[in-house]
PDB file of C-alpha atoms in Angstrom:
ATOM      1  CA  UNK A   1       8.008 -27.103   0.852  1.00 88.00           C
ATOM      2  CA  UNK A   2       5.600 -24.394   1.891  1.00 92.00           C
ATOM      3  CA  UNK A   3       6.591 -22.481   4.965  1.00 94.00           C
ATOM      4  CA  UNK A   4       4.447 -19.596   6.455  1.00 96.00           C
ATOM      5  CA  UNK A   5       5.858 -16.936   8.979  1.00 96.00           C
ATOM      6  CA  UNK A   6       4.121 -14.316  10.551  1.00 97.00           C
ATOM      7  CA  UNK A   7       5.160 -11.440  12.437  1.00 96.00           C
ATOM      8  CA  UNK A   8       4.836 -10.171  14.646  1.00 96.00           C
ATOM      9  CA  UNK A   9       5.405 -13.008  17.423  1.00 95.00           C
ATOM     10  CA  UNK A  10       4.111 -11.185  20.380  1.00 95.00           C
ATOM     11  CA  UNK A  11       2.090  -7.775  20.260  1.00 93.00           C
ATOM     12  CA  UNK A  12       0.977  -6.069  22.899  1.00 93.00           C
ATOM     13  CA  UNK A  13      -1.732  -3.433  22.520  1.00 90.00           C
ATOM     14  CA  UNK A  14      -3.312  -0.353  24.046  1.00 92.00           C
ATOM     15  CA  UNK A  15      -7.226   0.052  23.823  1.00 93.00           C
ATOM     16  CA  UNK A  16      -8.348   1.639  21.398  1.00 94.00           C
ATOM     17  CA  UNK A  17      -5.452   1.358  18.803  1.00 94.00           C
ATOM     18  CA  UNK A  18      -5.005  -0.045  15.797  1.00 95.00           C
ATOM     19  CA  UNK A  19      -2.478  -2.621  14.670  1.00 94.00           C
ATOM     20  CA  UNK A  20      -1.711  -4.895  11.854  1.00 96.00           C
ATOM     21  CA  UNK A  21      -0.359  -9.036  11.531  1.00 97.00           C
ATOM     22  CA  UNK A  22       1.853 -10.516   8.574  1.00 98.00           C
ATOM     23  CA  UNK A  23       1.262 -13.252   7.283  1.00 97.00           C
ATOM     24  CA  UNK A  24       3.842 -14.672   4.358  1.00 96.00           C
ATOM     25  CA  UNK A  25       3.897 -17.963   2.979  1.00 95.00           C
ATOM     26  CA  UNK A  26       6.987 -19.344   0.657  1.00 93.00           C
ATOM     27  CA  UNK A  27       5.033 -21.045  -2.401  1.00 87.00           C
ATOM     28  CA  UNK A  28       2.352 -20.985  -4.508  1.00 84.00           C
ATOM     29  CA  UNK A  29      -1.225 -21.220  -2.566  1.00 85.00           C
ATOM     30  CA  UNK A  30      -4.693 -20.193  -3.280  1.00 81.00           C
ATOM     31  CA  UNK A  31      -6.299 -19.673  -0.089  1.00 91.00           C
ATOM     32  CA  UNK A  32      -5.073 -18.571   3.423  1.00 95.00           C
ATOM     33  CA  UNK A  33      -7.454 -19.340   6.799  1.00 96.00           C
ATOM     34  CA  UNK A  34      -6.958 -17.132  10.375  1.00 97.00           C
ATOM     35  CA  UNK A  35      -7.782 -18.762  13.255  1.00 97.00           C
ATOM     36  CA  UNK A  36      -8.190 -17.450  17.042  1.00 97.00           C
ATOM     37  CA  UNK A  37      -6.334 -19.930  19.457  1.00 95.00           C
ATOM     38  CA  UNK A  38      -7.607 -19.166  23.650  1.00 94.00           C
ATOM     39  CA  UNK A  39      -5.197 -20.610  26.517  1.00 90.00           C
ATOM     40  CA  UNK A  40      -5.935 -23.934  26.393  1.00 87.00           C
ATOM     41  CA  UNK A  41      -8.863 -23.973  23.586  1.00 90.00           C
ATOM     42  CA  UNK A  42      -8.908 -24.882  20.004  1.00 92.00           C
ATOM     43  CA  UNK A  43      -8.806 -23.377  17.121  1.00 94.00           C
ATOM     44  CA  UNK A  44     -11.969 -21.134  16.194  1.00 94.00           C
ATOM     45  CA  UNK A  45     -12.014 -20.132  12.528  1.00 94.00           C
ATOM     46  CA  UNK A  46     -12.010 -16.405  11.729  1.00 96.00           C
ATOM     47  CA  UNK A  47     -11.562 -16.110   7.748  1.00 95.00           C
ATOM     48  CA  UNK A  48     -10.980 -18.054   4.742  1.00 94.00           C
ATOM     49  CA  UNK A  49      -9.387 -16.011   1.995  1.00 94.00           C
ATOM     50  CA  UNK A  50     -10.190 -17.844  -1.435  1.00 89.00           C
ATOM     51  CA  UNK A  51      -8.316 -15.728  -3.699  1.00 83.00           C
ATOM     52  CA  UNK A  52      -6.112 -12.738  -4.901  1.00 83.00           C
ATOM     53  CA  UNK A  53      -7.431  -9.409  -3.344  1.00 84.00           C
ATOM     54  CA  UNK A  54     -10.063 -11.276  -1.196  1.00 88.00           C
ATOM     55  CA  UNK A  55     -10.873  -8.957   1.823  1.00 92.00           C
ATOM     56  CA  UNK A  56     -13.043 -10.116   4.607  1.00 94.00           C
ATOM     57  CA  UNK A  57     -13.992  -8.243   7.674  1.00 96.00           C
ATOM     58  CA  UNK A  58     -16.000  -9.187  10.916  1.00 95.00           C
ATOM     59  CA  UNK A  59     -16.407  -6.643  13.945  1.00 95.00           C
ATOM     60  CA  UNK A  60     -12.903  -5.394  14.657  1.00 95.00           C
ATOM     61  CA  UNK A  61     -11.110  -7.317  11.903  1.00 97.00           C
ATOM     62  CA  UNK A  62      -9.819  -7.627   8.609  1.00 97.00           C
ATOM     63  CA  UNK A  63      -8.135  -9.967   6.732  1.00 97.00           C
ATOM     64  CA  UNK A  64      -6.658  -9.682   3.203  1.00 96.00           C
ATOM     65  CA  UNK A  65      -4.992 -11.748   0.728  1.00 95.00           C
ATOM     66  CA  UNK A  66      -2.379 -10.931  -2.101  1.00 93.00           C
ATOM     67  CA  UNK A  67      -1.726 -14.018  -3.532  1.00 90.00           C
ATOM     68  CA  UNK A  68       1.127 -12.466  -5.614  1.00 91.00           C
ATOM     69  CA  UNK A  69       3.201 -11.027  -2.564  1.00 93.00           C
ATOM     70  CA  UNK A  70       2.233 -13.973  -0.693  1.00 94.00           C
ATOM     71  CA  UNK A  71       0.987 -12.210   2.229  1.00 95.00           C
ATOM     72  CA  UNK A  72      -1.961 -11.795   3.957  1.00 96.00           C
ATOM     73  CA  UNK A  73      -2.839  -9.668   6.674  1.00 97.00           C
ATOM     74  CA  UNK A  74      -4.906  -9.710   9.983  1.00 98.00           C
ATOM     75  CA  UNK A  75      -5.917  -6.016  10.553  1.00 97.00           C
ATOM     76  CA  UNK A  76      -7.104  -4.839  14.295  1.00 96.00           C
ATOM     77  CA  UNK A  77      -9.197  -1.637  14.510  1.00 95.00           C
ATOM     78  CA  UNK A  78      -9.465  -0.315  17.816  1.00 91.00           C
ATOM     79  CA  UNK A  79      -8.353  -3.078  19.714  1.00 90.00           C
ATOM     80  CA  UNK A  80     -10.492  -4.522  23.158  1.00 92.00           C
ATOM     81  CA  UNK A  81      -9.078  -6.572  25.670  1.00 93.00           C
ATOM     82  CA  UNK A  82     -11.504  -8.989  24.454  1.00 94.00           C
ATOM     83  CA  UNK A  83      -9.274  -9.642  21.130  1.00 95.00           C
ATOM     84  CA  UNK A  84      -6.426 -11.281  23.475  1.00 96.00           C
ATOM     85  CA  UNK A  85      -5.543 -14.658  21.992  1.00 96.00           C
ATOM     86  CA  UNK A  86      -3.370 -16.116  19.632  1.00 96.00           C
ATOM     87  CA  UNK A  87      -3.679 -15.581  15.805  1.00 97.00           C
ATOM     88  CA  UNK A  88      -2.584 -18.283  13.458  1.00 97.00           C
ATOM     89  CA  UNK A  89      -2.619 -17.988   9.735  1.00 97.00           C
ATOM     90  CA  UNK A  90      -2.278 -20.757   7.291  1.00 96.00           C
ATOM     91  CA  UNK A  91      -1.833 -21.525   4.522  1.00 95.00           C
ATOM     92  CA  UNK A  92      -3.108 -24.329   1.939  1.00 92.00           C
ATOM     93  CA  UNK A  93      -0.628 -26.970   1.032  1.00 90.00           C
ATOM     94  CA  UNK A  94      -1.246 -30.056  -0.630  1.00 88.00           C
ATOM     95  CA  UNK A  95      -4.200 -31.944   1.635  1.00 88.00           C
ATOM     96  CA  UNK A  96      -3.134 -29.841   4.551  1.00 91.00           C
ATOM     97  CA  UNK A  97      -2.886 -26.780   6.064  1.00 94.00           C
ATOM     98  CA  UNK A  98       0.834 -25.281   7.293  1.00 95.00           C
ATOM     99  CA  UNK A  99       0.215 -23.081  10.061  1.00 96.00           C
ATOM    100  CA  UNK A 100       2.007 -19.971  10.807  1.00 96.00           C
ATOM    101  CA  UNK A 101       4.473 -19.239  14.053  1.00 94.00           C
ATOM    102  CA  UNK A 102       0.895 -17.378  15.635  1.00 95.00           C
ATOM    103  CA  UNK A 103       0.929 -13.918  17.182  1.00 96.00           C
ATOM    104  CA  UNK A 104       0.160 -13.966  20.779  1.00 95.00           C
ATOM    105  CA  UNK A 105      -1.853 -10.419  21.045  1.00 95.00           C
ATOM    106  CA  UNK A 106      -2.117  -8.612  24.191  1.00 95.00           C
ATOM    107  CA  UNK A 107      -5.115  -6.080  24.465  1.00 94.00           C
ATOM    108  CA  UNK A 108      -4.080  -3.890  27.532  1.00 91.00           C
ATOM    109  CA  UNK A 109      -6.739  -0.820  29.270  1.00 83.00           C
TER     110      UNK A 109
ATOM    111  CA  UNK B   1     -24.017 -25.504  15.725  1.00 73.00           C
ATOM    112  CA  UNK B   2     -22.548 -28.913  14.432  1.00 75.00           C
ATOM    113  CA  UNK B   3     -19.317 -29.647  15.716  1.00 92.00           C
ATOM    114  CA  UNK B   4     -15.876 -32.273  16.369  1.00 95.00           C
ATOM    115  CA  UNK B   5     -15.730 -33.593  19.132  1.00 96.00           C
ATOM    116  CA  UNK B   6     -12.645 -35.251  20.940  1.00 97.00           C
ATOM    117  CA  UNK B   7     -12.297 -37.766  23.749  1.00 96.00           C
ATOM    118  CA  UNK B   8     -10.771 -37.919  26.629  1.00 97.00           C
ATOM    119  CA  UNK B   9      -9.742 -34.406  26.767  1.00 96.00           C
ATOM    120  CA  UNK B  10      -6.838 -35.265  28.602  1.00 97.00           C
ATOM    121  CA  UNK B  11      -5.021 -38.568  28.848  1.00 97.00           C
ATOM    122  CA  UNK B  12      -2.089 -39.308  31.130  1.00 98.00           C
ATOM    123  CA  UNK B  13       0.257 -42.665  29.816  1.00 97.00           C
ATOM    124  CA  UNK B  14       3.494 -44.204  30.651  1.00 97.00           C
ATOM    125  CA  UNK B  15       6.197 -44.193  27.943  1.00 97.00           C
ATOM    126  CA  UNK B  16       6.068 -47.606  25.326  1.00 97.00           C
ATOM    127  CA  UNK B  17       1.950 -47.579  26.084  1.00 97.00           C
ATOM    128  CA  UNK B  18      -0.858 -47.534  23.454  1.00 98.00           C
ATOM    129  CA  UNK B  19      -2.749 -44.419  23.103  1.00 98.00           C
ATOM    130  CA  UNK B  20      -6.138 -44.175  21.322  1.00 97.00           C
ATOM    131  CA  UNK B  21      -7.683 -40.576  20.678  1.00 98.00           C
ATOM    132  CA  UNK B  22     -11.238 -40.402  19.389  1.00 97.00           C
ATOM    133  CA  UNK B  23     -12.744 -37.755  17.287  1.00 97.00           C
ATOM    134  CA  UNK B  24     -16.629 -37.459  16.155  1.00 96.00           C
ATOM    135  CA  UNK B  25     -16.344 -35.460  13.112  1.00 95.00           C
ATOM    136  CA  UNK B  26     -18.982 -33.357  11.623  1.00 93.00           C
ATOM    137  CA  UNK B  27     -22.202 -35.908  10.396  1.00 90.00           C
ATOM    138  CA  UNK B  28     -21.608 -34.381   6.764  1.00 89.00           C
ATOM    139  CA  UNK B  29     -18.332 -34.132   6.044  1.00 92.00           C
ATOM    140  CA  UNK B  30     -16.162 -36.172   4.695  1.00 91.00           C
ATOM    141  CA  UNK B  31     -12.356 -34.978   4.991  1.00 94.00           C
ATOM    142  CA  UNK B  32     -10.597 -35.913   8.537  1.00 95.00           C
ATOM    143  CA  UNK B  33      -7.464 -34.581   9.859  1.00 96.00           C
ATOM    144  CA  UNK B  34      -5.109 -34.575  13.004  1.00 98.00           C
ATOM    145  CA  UNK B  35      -3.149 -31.616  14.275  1.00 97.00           C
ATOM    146  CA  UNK B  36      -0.633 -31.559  17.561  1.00 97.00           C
ATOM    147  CA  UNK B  37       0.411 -28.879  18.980  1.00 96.00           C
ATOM    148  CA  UNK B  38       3.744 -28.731  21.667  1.00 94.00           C
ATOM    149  CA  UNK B  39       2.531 -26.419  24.489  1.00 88.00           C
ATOM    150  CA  UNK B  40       3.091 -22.917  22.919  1.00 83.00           C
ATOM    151  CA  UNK B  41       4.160 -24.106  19.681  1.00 88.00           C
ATOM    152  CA  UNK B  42       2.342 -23.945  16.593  1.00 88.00           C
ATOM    153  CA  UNK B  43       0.155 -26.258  15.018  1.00 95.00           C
ATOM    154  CA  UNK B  44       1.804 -28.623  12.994  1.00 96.00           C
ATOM    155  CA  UNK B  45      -0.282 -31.353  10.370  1.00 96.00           C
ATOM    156  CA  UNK B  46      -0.023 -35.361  10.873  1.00 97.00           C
ATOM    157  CA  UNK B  47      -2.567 -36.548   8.433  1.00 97.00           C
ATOM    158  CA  UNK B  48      -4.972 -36.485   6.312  1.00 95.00           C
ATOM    159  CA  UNK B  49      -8.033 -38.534   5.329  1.00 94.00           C
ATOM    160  CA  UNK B  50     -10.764 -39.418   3.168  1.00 93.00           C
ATOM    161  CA  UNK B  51     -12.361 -42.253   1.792  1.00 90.00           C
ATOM    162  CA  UNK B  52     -10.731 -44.358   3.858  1.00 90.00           C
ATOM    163  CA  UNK B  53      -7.844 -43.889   3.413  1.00 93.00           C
ATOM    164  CA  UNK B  54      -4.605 -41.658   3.747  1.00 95.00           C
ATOM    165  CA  UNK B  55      -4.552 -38.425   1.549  1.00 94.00           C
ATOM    166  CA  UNK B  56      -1.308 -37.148   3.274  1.00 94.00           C
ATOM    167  CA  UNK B  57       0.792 -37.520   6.008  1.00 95.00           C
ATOM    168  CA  UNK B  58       3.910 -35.779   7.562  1.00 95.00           C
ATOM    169  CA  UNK B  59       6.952 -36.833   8.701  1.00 94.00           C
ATOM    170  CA  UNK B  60       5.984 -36.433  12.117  1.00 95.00           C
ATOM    171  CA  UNK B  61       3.516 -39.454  11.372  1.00 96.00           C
ATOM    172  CA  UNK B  62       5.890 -42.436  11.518  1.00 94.00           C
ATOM    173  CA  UNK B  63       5.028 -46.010  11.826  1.00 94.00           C
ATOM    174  CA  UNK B  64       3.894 -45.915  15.687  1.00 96.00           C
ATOM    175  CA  UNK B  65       0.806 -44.086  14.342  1.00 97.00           C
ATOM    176  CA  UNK B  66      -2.080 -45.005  12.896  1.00 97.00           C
ATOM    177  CA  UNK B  67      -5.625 -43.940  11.686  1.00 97.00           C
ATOM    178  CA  UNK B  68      -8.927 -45.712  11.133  1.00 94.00           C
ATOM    179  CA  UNK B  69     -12.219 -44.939  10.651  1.00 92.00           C
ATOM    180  CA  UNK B  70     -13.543 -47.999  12.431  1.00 85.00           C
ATOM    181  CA  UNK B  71     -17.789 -47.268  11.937  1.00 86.00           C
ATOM    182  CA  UNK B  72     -19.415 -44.283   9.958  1.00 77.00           C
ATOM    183  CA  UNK B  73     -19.563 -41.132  12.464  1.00 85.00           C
ATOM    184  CA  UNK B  74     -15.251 -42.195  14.538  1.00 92.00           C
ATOM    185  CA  UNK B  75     -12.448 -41.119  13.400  1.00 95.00           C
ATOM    186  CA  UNK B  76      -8.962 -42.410  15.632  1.00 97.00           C
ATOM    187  CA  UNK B  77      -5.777 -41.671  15.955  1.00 98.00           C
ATOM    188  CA  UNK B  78      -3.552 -44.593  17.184  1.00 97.00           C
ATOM    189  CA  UNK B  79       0.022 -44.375  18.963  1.00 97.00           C
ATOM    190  CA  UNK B  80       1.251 -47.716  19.328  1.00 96.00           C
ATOM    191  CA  UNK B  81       4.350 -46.714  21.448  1.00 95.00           C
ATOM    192  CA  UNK B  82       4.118 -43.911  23.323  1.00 97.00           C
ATOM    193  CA  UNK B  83       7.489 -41.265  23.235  1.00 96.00           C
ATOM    194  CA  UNK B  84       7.923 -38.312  25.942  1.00 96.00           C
ATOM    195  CA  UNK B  85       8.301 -36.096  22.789  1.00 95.00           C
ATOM    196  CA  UNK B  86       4.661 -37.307  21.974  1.00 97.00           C
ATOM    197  CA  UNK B  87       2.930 -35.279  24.958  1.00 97.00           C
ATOM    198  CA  UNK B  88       0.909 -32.252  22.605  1.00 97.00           C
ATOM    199  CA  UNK B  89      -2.339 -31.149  22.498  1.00 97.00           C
ATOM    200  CA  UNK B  90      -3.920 -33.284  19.806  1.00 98.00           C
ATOM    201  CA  UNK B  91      -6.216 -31.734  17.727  1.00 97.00           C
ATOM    202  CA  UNK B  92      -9.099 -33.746  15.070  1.00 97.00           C
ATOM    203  CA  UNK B  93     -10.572 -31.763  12.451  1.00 96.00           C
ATOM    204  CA  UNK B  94     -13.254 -31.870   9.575  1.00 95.00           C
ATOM    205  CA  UNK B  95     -14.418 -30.413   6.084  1.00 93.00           C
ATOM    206  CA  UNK B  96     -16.935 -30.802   4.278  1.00 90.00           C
ATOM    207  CA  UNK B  97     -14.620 -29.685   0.864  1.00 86.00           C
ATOM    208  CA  UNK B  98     -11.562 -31.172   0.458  1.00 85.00           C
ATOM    209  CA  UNK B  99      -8.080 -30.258  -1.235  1.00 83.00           C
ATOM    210  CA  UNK B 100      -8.009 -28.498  -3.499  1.00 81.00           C
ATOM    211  CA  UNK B 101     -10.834 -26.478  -2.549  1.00 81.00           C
ATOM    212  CA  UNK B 102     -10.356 -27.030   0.786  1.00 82.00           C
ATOM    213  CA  UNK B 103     -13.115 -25.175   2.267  1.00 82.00           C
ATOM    214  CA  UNK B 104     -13.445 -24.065   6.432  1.00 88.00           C
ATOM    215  CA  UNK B 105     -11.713 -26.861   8.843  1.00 92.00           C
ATOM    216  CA  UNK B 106     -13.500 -26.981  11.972  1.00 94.00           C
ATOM    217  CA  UNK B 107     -11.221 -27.820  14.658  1.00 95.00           C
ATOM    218  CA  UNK B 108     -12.525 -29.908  17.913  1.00 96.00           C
ATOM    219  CA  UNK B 109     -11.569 -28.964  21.601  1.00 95.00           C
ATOM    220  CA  UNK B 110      -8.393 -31.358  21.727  1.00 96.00           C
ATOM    221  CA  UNK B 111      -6.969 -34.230  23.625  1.00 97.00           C
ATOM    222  CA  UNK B 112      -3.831 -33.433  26.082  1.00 97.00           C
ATOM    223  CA  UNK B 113      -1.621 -36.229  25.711  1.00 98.00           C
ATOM    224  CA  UNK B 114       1.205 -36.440  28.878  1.00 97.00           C
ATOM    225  CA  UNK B 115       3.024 -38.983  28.377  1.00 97.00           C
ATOM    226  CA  UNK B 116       5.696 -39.619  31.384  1.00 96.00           C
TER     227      UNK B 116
END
């Protein structure tokens, strides 16, 4: 059964810094999505990782994928307060997606 | 900017009541889902759907729910009984690309269930 963990949990943040989320998932998948979750919103898609050594970047993030360590990870380059949310990864089962623990980030002056 | 959307946003029910949540899916795709989510808890999968019919479900998805796509653009999520462990945020979501090339889900704003 696939299982996906990400650490860490909470992460709270200084301006300006730079910081990094783990993704890992327990089996075999081929593509890993990150989503940004608000207080009370849904889910608003950030990257879909299609395969082994896929890197995709938008403004002050990065996301990468090595599909052999099972991990994939959510960089933050000089963090703004307006990156405070939740993170989620997941990761492609069969006909679903399993959702990681999410990393409540904390972007603080 | 197509997108899902979900109605009501929030619903409030007594325990043992039928719930209906509606979701609008994007006009071109073709895969459905349902999410919940437990306040601060992660997202966890219910089902899945296409062609009318069920591509996968979870254990969470028992008996007291159901799906249907009832005309060509709704897409429902049924809970015949309602439990106190049911109150989530209840999320429907679409793709055009299904497993397993599962392309981008687009998620739609939710439906609080409270059920007391």
């Amino acid at each position: 059964e696939l299982k996906v963990e990400q650490n860490p949990l909470f992460l709270s943040m200084q301006e300006k810094k730079n910081y990094t989320i783990y993704c890992n998932y327990s089996t075999t998948s081929d593509r890993l999505y990150w989503y940004r979750q608000d207080p009370g919103k849904s889910l608003e898609s950030l990257f879909v990782l299609l395969s082994n050594g896929a890197v995709k970047q938008e403004g002050r993030l990065m996301a990468s994928l090595d599909t052999k360590a099972r991990l994939s990870t959510l960089h933050i380059t000089a963090a703004v307060h307006d990156l405070s949310a939740t993170y989620f990864c997941a990761a492609l089962g069969f006909q679903k997606l399993v959702f990681g623990t999410g990393t409540r980030l904390l972007v603080s002056p | 900017e197509p997108e899902v959307t979900q109605t009501p946003s929030h619903q409030v029910t007594q325990m043992g009541q039928e719930v209906i949540l509606r979701c609008v899916p994007i006009s071109n795709h073709l895969y459905f889902y349902w999410y919940r989510q437990i306040l601060g808890q992660k997202v966890e999968f219910l089902v899945s759907f296409y062609n009318n019919e069920i591509s996968e479900k979870s254990e969470i998805f028992d008996d007291q729910f159901s799906v249907e796509r009832p005309d060509g653009s709704n897409f429902t999520l049924k809970i015949r009984s309602t439990k106190l462990e049911d109150s989530a945020m209840y999320f429907c979501a679409s793709s055009e690309i299904g497993f397993p090339n599962t392309g981008e889900l687009f998620f739609g704003e939710g439906s609080r269930l409270t059920v007391l």
